Structure formats: C-alpha cells, structure tokens
PDB file of C-alpha atoms in Angstrom:
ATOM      1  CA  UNK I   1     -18.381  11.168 -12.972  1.00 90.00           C
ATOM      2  CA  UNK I   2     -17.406  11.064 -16.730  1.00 91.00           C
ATOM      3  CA  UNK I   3     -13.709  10.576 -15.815  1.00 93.00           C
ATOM      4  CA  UNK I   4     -14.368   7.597 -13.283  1.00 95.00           C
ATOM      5  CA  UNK I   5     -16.913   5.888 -15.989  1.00 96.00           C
ATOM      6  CA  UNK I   6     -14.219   6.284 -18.444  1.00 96.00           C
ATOM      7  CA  UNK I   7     -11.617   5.001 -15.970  1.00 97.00           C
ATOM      8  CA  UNK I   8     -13.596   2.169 -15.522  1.00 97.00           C
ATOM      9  CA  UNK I   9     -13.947   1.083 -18.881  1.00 97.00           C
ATOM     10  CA  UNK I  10     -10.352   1.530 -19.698  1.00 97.00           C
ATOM     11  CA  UNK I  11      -8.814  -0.198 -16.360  1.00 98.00           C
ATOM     12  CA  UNK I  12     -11.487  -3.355 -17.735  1.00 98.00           C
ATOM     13  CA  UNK I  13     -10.099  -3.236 -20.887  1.00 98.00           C
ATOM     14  CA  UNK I  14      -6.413  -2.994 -20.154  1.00 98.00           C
ATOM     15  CA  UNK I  15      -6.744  -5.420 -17.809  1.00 98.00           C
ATOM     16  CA  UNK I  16      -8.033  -8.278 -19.253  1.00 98.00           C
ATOM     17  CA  UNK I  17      -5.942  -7.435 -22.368  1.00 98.00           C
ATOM     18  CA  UNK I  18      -3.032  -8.098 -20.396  1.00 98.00           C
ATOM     19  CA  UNK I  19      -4.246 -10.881 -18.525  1.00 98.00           C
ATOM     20  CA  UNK I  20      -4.737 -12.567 -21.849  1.00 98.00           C
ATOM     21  CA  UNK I  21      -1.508 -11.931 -23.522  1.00 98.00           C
ATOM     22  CA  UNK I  22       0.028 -13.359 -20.214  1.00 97.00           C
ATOM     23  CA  UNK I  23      -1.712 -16.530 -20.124  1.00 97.00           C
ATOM     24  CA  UNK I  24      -1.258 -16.810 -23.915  1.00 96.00           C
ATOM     25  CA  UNK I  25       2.556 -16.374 -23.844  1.00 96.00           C
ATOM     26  CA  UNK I  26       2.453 -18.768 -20.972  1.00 95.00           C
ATOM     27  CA  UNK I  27       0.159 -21.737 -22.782  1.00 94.00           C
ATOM     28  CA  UNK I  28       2.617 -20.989 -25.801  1.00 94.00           C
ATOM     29  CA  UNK I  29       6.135 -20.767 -24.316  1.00 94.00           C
ATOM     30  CA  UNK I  30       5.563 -23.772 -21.304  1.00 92.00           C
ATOM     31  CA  UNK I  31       5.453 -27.041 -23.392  1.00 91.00           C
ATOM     32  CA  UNK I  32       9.289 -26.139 -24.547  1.00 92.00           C
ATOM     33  CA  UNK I  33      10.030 -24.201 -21.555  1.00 92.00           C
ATOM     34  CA  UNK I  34      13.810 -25.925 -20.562  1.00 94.00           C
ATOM     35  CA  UNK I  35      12.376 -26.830 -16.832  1.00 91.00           C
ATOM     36  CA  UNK I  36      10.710 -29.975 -15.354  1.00 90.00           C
ATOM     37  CA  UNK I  37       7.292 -30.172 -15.648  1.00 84.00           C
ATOM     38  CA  UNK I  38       6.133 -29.433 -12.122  1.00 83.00           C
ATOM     39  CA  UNK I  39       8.488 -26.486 -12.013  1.00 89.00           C
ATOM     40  CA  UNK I  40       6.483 -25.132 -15.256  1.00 90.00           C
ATOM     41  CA  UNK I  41       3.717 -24.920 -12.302  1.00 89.00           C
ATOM     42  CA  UNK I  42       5.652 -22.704 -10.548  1.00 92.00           C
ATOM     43  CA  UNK I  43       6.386 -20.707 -13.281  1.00 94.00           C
ATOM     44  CA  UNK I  44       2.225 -20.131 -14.107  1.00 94.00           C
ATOM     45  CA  UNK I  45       1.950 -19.325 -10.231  1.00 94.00           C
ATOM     46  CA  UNK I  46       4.743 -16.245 -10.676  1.00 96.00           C
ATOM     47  CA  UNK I  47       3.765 -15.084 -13.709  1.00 97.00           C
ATOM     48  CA  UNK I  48      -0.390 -14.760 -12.177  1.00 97.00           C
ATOM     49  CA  UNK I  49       1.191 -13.682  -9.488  1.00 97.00           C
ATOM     50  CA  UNK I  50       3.033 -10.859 -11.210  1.00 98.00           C
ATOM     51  CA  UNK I  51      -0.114 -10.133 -13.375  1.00 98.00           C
ATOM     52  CA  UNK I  52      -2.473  -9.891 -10.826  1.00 98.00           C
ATOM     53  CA  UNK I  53      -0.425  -7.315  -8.916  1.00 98.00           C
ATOM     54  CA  UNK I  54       0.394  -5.145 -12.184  1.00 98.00           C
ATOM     55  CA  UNK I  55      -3.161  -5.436 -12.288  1.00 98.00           C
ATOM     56  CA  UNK I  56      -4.048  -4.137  -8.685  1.00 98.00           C
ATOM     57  CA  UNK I  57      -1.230  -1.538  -9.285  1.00 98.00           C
ATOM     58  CA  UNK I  58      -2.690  -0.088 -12.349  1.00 98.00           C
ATOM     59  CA  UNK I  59      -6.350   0.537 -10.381  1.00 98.00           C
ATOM     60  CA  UNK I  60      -4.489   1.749  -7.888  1.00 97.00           C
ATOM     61  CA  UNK I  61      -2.941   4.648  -9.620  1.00 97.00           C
ATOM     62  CA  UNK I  62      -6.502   4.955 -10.690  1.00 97.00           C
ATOM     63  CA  UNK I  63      -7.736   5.554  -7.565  1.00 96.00           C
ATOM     64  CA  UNK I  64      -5.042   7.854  -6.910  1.00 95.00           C
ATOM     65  CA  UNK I  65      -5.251   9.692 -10.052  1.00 95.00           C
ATOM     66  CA  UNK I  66      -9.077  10.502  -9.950  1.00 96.00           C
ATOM     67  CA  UNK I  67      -8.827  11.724  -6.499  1.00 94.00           C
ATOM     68  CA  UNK I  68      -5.897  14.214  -6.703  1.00 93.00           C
ATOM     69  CA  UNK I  69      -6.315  15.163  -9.896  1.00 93.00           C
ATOM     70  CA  UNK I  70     -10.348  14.636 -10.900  1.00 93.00           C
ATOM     71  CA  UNK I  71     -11.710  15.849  -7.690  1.00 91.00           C
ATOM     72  CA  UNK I  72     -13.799  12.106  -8.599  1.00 91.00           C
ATOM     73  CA  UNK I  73     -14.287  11.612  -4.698  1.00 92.00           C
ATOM     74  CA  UNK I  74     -12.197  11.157  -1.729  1.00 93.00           C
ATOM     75  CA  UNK I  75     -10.600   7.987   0.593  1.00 92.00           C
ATOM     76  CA  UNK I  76     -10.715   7.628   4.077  1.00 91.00           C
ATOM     77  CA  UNK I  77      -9.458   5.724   6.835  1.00 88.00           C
ATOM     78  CA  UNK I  78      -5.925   5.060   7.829  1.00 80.00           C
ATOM     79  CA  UNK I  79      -2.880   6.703   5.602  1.00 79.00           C
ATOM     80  CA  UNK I  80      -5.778   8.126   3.237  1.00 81.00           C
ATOM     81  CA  UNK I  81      -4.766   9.770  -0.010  1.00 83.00           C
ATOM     82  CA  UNK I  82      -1.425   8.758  -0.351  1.00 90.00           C
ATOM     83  CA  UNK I  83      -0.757   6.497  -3.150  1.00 92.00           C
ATOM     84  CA  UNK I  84       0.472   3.377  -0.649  1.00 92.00           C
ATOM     85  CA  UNK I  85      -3.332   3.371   0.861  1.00 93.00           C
ATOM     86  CA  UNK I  86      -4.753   3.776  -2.947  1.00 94.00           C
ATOM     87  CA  UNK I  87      -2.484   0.895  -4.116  1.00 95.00           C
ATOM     88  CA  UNK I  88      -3.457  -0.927  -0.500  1.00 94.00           C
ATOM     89  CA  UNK I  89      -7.419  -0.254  -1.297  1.00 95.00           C
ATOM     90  CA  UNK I  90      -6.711  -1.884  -4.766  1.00 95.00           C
ATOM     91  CA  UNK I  91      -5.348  -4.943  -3.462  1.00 95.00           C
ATOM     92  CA  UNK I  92      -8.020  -5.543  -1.087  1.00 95.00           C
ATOM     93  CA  UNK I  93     -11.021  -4.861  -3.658  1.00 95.00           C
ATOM     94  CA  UNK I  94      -9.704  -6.545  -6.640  1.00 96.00           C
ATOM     95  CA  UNK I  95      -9.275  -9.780  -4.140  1.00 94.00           C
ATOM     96  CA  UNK I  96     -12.601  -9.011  -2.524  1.00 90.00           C
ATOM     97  CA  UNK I  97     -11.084  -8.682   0.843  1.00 89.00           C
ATOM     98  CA  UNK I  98     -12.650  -5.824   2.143  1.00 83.00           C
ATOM     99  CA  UNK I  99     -11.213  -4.854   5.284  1.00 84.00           C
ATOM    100  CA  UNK I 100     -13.166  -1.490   5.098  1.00 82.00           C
ATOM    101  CA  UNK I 101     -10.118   0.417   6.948  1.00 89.00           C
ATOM    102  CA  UNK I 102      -9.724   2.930   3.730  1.00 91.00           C
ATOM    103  CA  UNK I 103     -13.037   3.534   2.323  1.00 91.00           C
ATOM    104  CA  UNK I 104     -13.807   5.803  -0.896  1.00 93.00           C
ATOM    105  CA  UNK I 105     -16.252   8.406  -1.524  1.00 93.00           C
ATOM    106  CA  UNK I 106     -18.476  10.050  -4.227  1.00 94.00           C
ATOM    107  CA  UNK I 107     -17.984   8.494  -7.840  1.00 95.00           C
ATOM    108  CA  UNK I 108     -14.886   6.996  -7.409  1.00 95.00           C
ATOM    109  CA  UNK I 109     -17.240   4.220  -5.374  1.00 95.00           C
ATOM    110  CA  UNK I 110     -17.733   2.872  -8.930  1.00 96.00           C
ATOM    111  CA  UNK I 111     -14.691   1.992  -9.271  1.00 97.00           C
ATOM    112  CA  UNK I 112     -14.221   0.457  -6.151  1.00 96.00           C
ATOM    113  CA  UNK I 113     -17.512  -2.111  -7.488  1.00 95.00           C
ATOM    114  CA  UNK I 114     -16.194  -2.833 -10.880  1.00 97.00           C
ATOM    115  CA  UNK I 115     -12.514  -3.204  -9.743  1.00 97.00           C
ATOM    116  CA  UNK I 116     -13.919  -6.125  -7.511  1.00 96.00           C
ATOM    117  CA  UNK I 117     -15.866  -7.374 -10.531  1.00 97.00           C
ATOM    118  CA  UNK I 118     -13.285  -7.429 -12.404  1.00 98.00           C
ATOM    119  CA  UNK I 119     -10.892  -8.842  -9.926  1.00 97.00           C
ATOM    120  CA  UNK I 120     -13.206 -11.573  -9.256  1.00 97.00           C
ATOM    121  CA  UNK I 121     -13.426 -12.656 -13.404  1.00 97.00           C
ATOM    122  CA  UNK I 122      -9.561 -12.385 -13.468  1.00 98.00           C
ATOM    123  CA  UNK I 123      -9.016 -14.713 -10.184  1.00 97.00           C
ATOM    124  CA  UNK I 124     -11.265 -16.948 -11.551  1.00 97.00           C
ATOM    125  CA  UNK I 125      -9.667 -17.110 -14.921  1.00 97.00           C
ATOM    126  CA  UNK I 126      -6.075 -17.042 -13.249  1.00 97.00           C
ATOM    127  CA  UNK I 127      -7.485 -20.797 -11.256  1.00 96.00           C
ATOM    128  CA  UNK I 128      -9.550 -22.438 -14.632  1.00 96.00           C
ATOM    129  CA  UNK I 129      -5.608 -21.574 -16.689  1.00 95.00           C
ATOM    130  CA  UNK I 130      -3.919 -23.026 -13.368  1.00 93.00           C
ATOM    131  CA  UNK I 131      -6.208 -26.100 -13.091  1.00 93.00           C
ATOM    132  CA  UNK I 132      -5.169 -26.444 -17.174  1.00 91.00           C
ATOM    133  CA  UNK I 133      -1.694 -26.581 -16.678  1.00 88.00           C
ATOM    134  CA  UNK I 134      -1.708 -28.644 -13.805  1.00 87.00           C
ATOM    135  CA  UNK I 135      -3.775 -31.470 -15.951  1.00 88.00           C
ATOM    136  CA  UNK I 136      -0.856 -30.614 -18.607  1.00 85.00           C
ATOM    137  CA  UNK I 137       2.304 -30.490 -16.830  1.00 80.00           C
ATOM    138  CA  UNK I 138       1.935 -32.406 -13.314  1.00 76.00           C
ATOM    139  CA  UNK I 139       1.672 -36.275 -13.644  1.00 67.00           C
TER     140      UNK I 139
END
C-alpha cells in the first residue's frame, strides 16, 4: 500500500508540474509565435493535447509498474496486465470515462480514484487556459 500512496503523490506532483510548465511556455512563447492568431489556437489545442496524453501515459506505466513489479493489486477485464490495457485504463480514468471493461484490484484502486481526480483538475485547467487564449488570440 506504501508504494501505491507514494505513487500517488508523485504521479500528482509530476503531473501538474508539467502541466504548468506547458501552459507557461505556451502563455509566454504565443504572443510572438510567427502564426496567425487563430492558428495560435490550434497550437494550445496540440500542445494540451500532447500534455494530457504524456500525462495518461505516465499513470499508465504506473499502473503497470505497481502491478508487475509491487504485487500493489491486479487488473481485469479484456487484454489485462499488459501495458496497452494499463495505458488504455489510464486514458479512460484520467478523462472520467469509465467504461469498466478493465477494472483494478486491491490498493492500486487508489490510484485509479486520484488519477480521475487529478484528471478532472487538469481538464479543467486545460479549458479555463483555452477559454484565455481564445479571449487573447481569436477576434
């Protein structure tokens, strides 16, 4: 349980610390970015984009991780314990999809709750930087 507490904290922590460096580059670099505006738009959307999955990709080594290495639980359901359903299970919890075709067990559950936590703050941080730079850059 230790290692899946301490996975937790450090996925939170790595993952807003990129999320902010991203947005910051991008609310430094976009006013003298050589595009037009509206394509500086498209630019924010790519760059979320690619956070978001880096994001989703870095939980879902997690997941992978803690159950081959950590014994921290198990997943089931279709393709389980290969890292393509771990990195699958990320995408759908961080976005709060929840299909509930690969499931976890035992502690690695906690990660499964803060991931989607987590994933929810970062969406929602992703849309208030989007709304920004649409107010900015699209007349």
């Amino acid at each position: 349980m230790a290692s899946v507490i301490g996975a937790c904290c450090l996925l939170v922590v790595l993952t807003t610390f990129l999320h902010y460096e991203v947005l910051g580059l991008l609310n430094a670099h976009l006013p003298s970015l050589p595009v037009p505006r509206r394509a500086k738009l498209l630019v924010v959307m790519l760059a979320a984009f690619l956070t978001h999955a880096v994001e989703m990709g870095l939980y879902g080594m997690a997941y992978h991780l803690l159950t081959a290495l950590f014994d921290a639980g198990t997943m089931t359901g279709s393709g389980a314990g290969t890292l393509s359903s771990a990195m699958y299970f990320s995408a759908e919890t961080y976005t709060s999809l929840g299909f509930g075709d690969v499931t976890p067990s035992g502690p690695i559950r906690l990660l499964a709750g803060v991931e989607a936590l987590n994933g929810l703050l970062l969406i929602g941080w992703t849309a208030s930087f989007t709304y920004l730079a649409m107010e900015r850059f699209w007349n």
